[in-house]
PDB file of C-alpha atoms in Angstrom:
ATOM      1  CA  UNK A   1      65.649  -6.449  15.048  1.00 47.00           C
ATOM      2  CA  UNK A   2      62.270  -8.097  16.709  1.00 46.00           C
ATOM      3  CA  UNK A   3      61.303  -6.578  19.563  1.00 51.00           C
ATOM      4  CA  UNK A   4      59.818  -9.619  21.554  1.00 54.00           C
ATOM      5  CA  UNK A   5      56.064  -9.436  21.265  1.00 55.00           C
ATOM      6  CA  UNK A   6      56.272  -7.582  18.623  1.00 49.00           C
ATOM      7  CA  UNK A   7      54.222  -8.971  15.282  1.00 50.00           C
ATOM      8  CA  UNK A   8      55.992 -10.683  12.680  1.00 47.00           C
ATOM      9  CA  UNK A   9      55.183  -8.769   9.001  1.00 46.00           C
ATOM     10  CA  UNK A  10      54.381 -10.481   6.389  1.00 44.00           C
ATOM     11  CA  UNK A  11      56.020  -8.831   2.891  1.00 51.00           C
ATOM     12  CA  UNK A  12      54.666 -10.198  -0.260  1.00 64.00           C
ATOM     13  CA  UNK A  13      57.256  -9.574  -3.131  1.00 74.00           C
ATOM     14  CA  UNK A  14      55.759  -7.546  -5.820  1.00 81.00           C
ATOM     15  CA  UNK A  15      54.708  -9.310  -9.044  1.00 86.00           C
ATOM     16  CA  UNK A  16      57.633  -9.683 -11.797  1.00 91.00           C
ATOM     17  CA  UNK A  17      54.708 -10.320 -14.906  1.00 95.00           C
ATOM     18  CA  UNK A  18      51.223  -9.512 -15.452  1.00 97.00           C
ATOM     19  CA  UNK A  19      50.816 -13.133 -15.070  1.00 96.00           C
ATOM     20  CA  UNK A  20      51.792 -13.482 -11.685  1.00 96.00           C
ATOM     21  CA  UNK A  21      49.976 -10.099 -10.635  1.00 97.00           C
ATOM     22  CA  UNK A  22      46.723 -11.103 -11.971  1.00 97.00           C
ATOM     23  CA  UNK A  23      47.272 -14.512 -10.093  1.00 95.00           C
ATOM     24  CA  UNK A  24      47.919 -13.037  -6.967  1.00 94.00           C
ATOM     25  CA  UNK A  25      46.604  -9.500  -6.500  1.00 95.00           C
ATOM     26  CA  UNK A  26      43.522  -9.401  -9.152  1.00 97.00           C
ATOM     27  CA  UNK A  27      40.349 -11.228  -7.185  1.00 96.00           C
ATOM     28  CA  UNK A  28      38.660 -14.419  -8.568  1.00 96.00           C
ATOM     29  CA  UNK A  29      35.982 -12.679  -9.817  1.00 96.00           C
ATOM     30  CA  UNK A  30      37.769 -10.291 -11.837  1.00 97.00           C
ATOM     31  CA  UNK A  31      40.239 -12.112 -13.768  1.00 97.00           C
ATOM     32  CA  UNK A  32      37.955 -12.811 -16.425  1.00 97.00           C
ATOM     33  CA  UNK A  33      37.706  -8.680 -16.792  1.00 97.00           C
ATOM     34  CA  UNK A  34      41.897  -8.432 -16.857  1.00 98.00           C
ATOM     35  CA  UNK A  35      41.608 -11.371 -19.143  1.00 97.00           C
ATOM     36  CA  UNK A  36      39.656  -9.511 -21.694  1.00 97.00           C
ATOM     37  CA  UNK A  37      41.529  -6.297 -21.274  1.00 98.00           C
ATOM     38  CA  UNK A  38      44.940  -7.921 -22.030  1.00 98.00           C
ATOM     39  CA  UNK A  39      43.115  -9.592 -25.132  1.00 97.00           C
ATOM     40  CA  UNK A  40      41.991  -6.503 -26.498  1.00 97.00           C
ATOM     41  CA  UNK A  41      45.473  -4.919 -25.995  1.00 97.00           C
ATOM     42  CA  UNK A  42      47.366  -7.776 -27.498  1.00 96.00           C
ATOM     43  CA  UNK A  43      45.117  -7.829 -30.664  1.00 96.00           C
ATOM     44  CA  UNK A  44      44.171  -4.481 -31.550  1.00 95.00           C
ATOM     45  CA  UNK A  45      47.471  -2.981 -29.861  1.00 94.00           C
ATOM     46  CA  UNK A  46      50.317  -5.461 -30.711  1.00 93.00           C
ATOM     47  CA  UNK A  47      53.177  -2.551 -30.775  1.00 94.00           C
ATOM     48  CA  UNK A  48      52.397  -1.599 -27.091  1.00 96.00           C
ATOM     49  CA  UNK A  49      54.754  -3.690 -24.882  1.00 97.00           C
ATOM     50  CA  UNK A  50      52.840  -4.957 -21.046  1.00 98.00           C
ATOM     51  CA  UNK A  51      54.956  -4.424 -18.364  1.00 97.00           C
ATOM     52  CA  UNK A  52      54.589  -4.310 -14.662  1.00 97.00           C
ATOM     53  CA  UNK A  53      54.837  -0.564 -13.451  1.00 96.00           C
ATOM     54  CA  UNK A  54      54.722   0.858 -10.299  1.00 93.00           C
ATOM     55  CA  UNK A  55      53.585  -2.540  -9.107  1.00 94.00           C
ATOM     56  CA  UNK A  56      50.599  -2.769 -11.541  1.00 96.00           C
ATOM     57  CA  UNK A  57      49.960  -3.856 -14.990  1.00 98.00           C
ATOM     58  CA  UNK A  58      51.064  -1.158 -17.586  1.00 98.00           C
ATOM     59  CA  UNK A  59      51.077  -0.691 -21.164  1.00 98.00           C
ATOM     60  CA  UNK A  60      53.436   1.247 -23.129  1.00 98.00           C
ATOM     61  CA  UNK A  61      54.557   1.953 -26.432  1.00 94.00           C
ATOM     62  CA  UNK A  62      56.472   5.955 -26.145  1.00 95.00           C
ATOM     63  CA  UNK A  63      55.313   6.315 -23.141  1.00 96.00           C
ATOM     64  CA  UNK A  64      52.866   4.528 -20.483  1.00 97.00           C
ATOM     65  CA  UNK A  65      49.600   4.931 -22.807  1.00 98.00           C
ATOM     66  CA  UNK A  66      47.542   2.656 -20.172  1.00 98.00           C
ATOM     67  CA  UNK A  67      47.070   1.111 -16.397  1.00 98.00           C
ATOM     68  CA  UNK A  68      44.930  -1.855 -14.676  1.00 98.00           C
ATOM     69  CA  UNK A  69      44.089  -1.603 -11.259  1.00 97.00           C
ATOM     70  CA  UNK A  70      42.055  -4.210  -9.529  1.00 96.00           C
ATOM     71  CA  UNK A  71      39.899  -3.424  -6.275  1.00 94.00           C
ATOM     72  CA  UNK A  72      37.678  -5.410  -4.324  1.00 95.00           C
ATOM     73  CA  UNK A  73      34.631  -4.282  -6.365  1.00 96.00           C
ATOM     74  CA  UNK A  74      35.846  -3.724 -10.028  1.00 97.00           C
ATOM     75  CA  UNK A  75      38.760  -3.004 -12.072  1.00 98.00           C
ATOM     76  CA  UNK A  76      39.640   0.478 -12.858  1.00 98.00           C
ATOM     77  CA  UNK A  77      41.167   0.542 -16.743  1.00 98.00           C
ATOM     78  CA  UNK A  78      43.334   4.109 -16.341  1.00 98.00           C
ATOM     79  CA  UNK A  79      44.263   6.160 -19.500  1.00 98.00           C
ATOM     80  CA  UNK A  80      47.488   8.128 -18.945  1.00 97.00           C
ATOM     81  CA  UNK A  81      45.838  10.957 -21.658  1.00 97.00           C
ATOM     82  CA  UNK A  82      42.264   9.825 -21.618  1.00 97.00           C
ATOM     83  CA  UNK A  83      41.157  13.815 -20.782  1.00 97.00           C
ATOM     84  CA  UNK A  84      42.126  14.319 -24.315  1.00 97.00           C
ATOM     85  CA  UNK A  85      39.789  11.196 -25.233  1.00 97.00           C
ATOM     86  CA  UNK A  86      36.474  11.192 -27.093  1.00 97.00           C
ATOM     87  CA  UNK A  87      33.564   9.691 -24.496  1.00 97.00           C
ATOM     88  CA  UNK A  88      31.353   8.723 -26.935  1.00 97.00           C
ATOM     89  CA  UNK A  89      30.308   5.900 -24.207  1.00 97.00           C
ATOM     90  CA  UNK A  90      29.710   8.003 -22.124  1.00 97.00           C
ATOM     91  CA  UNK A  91      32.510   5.549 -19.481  1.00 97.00           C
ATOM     92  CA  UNK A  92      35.283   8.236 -18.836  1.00 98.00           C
ATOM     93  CA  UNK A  93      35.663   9.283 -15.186  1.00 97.00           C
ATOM     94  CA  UNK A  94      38.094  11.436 -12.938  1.00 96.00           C
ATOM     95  CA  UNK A  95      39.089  14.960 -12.845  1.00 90.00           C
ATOM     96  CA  UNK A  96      42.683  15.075 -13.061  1.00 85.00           C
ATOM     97  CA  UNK A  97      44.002  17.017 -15.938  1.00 92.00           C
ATOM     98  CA  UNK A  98      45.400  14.478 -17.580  1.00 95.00           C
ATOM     99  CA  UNK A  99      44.339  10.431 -16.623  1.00 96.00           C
ATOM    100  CA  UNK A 100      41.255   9.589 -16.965  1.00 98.00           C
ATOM    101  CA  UNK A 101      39.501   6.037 -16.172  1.00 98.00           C
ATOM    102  CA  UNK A 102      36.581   3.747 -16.703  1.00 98.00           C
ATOM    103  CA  UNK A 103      35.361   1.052 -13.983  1.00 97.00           C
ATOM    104  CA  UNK A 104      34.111  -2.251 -15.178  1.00 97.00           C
ATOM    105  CA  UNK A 105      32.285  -3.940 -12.297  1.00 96.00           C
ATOM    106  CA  UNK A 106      32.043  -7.745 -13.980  1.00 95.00           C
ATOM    107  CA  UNK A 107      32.658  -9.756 -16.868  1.00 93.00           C
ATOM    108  CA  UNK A 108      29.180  -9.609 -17.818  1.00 94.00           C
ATOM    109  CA  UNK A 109      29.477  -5.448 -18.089  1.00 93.00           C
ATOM    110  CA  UNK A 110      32.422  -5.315 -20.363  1.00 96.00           C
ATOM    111  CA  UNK A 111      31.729  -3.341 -23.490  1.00 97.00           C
ATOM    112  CA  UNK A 112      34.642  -4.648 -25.840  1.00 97.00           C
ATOM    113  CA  UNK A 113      33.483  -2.194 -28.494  1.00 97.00           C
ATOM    114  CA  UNK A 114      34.017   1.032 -26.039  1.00 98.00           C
ATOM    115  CA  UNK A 115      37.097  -0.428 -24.640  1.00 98.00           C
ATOM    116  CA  UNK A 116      38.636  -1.115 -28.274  1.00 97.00           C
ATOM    117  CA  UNK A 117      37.465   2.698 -28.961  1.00 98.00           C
ATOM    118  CA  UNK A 118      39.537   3.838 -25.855  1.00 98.00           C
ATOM    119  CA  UNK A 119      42.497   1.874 -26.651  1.00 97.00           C
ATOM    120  CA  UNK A 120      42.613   3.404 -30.244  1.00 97.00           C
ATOM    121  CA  UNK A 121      42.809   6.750 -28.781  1.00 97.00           C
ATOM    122  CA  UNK A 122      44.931   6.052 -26.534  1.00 97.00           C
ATOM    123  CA  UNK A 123      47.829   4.641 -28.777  1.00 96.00           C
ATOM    124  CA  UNK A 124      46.896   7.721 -31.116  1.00 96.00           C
ATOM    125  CA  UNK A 125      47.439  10.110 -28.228  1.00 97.00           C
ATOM    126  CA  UNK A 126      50.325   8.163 -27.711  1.00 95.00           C
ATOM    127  CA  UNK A 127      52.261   9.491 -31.771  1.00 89.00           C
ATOM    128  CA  UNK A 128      51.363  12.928 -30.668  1.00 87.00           C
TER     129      UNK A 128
END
């Protein structure tokens, strides 16, 4: 019950499909960046199923593999295994025992090669 005076809330539902996250929680300037992300997973990953997950965009095959989270100044590609990973990039960041993540700041920065090379390891982590 409203107190009187009280604010009224607004709740935004949480996306159903990547689709509708990306339209509605990724910024304008970053969509292009999800865009190519969800390219490179569809083509050189086409067994790993997207999903939303804990109210982002996931990607799993046995298990969540993969994450995209969007902020106001990049999105942050998450590896569920990626301290495992190779960095021959040089991109890997975090110090959890586990996750590890790169940032791509614009369209214009996205390395398709290193991200491909991340994405292989990551579904090969994934038949362990």
């Amino acid at each position: 019950m409203r107190r009187h005076g009280a604010p009224v809330r607004s709740v935004t539902a949480p996306a159903k499909t990547v689709d509708e996250f990306v339209a509605h929680r990724v910024l304008g300037e970053h969509r292009d960046t999800v865009a190519k992300i969800r390219e490179l997973m569809r083509r050189h990953a086409p067994a790993v199923t997207e999903l939303i997950s804990y109210g982002i965009p996931a990607y799993r095959r046995k298990r969540i593999i993969a994450v995209v989270s969007p902020t106001k100044k990049d999105i942050t590609f998450s590896f569920s295994r990626g301290a495992q990973m190779e960095d021959r990039y040089g991109m890997l960041r975090g110090v959890g025992k586990s996750s590890k993540h790169i940032k791509i700041k614009s369209p214009a920065e996205f390395n398709a090669t290193a991200v491909r090379y991340y994405i292989k390891q990551a579904i090969a982590l994934d038949d362990l």
